XYZ file of C-alpha atoms in Angstrom:
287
model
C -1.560 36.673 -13.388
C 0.347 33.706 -12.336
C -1.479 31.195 -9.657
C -0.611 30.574 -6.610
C 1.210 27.729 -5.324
C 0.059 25.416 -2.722
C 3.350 24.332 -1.425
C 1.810 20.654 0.307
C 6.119 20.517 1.117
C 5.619 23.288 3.111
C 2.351 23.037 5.333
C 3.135 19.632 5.991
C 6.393 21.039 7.298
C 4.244 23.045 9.877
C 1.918 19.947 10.482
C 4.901 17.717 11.828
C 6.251 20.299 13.706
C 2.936 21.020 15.516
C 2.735 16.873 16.128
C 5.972 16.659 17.466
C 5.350 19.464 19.752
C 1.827 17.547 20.827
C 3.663 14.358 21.097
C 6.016 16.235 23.820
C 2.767 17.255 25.717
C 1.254 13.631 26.072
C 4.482 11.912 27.368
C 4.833 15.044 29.956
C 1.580 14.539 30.849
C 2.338 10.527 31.069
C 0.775 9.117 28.243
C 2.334 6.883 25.795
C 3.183 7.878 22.416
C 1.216 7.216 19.851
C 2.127 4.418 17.583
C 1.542 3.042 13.825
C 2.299 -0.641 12.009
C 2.663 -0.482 8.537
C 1.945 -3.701 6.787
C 3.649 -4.178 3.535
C 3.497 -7.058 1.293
C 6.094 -7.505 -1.832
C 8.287 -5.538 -3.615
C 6.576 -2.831 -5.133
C 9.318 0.197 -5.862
C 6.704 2.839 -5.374
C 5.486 1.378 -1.628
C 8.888 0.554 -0.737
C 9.029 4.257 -0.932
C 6.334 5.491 0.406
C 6.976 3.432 3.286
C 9.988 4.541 4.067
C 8.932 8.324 4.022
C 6.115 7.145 6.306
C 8.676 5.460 8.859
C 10.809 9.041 8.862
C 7.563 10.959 9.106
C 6.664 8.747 12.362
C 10.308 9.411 13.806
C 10.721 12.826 13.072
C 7.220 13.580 14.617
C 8.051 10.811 17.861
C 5.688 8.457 17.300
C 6.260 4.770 17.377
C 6.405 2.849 14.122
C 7.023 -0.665 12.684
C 6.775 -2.411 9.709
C 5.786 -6.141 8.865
C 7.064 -6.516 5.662
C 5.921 -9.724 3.967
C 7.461 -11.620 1.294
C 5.011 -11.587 -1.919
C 3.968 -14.758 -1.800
C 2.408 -14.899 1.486
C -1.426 -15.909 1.771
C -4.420 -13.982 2.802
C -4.480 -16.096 5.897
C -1.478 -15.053 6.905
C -2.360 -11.235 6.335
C -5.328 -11.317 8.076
C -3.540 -13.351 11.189
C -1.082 -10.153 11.732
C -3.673 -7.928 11.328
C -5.290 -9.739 14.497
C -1.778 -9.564 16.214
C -1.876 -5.604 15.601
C -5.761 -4.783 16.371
C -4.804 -6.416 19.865
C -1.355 -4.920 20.607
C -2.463 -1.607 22.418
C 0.690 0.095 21.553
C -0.339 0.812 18.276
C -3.256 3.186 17.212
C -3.193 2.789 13.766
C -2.554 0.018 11.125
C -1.533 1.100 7.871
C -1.824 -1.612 4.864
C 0.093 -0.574 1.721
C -1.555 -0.875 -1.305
C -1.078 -2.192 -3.832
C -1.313 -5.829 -2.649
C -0.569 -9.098 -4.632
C -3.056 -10.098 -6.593
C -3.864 -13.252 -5.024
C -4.956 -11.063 -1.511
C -8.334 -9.742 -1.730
C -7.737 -5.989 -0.479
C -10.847 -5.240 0.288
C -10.915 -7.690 3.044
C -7.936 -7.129 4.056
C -9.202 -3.761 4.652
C -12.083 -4.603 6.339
C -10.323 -7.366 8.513
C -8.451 -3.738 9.862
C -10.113 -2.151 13.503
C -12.038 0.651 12.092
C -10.813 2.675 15.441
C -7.268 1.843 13.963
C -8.075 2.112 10.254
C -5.891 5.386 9.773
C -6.124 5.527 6.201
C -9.472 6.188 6.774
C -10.832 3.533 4.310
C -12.551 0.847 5.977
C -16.461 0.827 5.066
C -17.269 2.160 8.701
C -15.503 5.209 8.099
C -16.522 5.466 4.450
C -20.111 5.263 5.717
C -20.052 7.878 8.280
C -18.589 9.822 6.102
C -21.297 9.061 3.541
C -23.797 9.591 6.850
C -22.204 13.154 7.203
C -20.668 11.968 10.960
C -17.110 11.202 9.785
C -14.534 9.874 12.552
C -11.596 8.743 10.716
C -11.126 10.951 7.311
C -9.230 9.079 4.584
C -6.031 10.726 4.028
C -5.753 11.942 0.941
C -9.278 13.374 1.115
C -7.618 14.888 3.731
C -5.150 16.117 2.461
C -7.256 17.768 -0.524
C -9.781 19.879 2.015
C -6.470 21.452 4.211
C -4.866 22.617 0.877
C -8.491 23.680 0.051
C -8.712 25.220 3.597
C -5.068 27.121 2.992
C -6.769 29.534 0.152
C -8.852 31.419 2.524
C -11.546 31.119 -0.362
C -15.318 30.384 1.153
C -16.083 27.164 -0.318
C -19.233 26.793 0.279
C -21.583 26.735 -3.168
C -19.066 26.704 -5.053
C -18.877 23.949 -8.286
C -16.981 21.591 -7.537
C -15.163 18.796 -10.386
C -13.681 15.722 -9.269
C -12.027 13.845 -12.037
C -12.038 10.457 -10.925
C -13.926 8.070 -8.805
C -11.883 5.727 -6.793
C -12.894 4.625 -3.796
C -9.477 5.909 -2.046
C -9.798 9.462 -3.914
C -12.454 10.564 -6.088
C -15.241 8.759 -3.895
C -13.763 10.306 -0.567
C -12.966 13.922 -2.269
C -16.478 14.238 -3.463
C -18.420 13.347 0.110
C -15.891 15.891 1.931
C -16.741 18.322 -0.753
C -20.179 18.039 -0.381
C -19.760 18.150 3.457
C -18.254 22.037 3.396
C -21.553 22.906 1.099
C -20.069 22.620 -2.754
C -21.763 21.747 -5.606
C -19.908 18.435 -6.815
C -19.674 16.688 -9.838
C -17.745 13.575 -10.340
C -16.579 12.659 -14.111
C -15.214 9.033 -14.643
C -14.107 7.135 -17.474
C -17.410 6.265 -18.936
C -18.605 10.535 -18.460
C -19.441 11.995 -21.466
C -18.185 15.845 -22.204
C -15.701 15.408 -19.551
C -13.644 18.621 -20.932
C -16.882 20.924 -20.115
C -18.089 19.711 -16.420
C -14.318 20.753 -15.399
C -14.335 23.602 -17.428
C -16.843 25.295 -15.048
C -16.046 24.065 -12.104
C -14.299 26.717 -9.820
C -13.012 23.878 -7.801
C -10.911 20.881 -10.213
C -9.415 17.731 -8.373
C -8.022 15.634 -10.765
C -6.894 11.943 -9.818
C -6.440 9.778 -12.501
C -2.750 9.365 -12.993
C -2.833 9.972 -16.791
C -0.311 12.627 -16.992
C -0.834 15.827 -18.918
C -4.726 15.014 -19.211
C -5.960 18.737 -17.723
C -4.538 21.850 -19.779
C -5.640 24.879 -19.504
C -8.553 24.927 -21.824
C -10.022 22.943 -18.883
C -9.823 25.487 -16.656
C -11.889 28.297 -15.771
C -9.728 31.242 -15.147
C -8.964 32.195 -11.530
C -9.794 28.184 -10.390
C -8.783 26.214 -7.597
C -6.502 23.066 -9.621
C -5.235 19.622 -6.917
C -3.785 17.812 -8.609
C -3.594 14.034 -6.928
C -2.429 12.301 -10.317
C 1.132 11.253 -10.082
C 3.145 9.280 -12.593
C 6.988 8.219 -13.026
C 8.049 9.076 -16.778
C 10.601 7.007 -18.652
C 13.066 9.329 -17.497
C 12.362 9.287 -13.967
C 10.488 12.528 -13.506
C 6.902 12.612 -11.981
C 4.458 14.107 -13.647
C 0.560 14.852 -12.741
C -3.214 14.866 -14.617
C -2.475 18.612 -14.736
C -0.135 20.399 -17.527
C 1.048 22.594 -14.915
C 3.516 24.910 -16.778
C -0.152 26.180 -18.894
C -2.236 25.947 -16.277
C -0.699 28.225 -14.044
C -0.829 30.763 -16.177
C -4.945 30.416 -15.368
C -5.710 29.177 -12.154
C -6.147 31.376 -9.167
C -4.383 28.837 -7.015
C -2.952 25.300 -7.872
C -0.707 22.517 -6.797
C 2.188 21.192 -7.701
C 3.449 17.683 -8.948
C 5.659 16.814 -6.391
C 5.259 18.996 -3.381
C 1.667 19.339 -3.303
C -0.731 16.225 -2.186
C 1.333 13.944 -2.025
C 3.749 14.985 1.397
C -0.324 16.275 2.972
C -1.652 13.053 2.708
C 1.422 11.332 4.757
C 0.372 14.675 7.346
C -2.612 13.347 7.413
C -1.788 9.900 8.658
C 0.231 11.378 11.408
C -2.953 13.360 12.148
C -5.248 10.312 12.158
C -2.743 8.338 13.964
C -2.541 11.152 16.986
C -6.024 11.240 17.066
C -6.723 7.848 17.321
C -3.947 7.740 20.344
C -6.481 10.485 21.630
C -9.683 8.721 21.427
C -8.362 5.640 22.453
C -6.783 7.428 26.281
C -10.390 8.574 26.231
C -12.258 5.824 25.648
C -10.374 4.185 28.488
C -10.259 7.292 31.216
């Protein structure tokens, strides 16, 4: 039997439609609504796009956006002094800094230099370590993203194996703590893990972000397994493809994703998620 698709296109469909709705509600009930700066230094095709589906995310959904876009050569100094303008403007919850930076800026203090109550990526070592502490506030989004496709199986996750392939600090890391949080068994395989091919091949749970295309087929897979697939990469001919050989591994998985349409359009849900909730906590923190 086929697997099932997790159509990320579609929920996050729903999601906007539910923010935009909940947007409505806080102006009625005179609030502001809620706002997000992207920062964006450079050039780089792929966040020039991203950016832009963020900025029609934030209007279709009502919020208030803006982005700073930098030319490449601009210092860390100057970085970090916007990032002081936005952490003071009240108008905006959340500050979103698109990586990939130039190399000469140091993105991990750029990240840090971030509020954590505005860090809506959910990446600034605050909100890493409460999730680490089990008390998460601000969930990185594509972590995010992974547990509400998770969540859209109906399957009980908890004690399940779970395989994350990859261990970056914006995915794998993140993936694996949430995981663990909901009560699976995780294992994380990186590029220096040996028998790679057999920790995912038992796994009834496989995220895969590594961005090597094709990587996962379905001798990987355990029949009837859960398969995200975060790995996304352009091809010379323009199409995207991700870790997992999905045409194969459909035929074997009990549910999977697809590459486009399936994490990617969640984890730009989940920054209007993060972003509305930090609008929330902030009205509360100042009732």
């Amino acid at each position: 039997m086929a697997a099932r698709i997790l159509n990320g296109n579609a929920i996050a469909r729903s999601i906007r439609a539910d923010l935009a709705q909940r947007v409505k509600r806080r102006v009625a009930n005179g609030s502001r609504v809620p706002g997000l700066a992207v920062l964006l230094v450079g050039d780089d095709p792929g966040s020039l796009i991203y950016v832009r589906l963020k900025q029609k995310d934030c209007q279709e959904v009502g919020f208030k956006t803006e982005v700073r876009h930098l030319p490449a050569d601009t210092d860390e100094a100057a970085v970090m002094t916007l990032i002081d303008e936005l952490n003071a403007d009240p108008t905006f919850d959340g500050i979103l800094v698109q990586l990939p930076l130039p190399p000469h800026i140091d993105a991990l203090a750029v990240t840090e230099h971030v509020a954590a109550a505005k860090d809506v990526d959910g990446v600034h070592p605050h909100n890493m370590g409460r999730l680490v502490l089990r008390e998460p506030s601000i969930h990185c989004c594509t972590a995010k993203a992974v547990m509400t496709l998770l969540d859209q199986t109906g399957v009980a996750l908890r004690g399940l194996h779970a395989t994350v392939v990859g261990a970056s600090n914006h995915v794998g890391r993140p993936v694996g703590l949430e995981l663990l949080l909901v009560g699976c068994t995780v294992t994380t395989v990186h590029r220096f893990s040996r028998d790679t091919r057999e920790h995912v091949a038992t796994a009834d749970i496989v995220v895969s972000a590594t961005g090597r295309a094709g990587l996962i087929g379905a001798d990987w897979v355990k029949p009837g397994a859960i398969v995200i697939d975060v790995g996304i990469v352009a091809q010379a001919d323009g199409r995207l493809r991700g870790d997992v050989r999905f045409d194969e591994v459909s035929q074997k998985a009990g549910w999977i994703t697809p590459v486009p349409g399936g994490v990617g359009p969640m984890t730009r849900a989940a920054l209007l998620q993060n972003t509305f909730s930090a609008a929330e906590l902030t009205d509360a923190a100042r009732a």
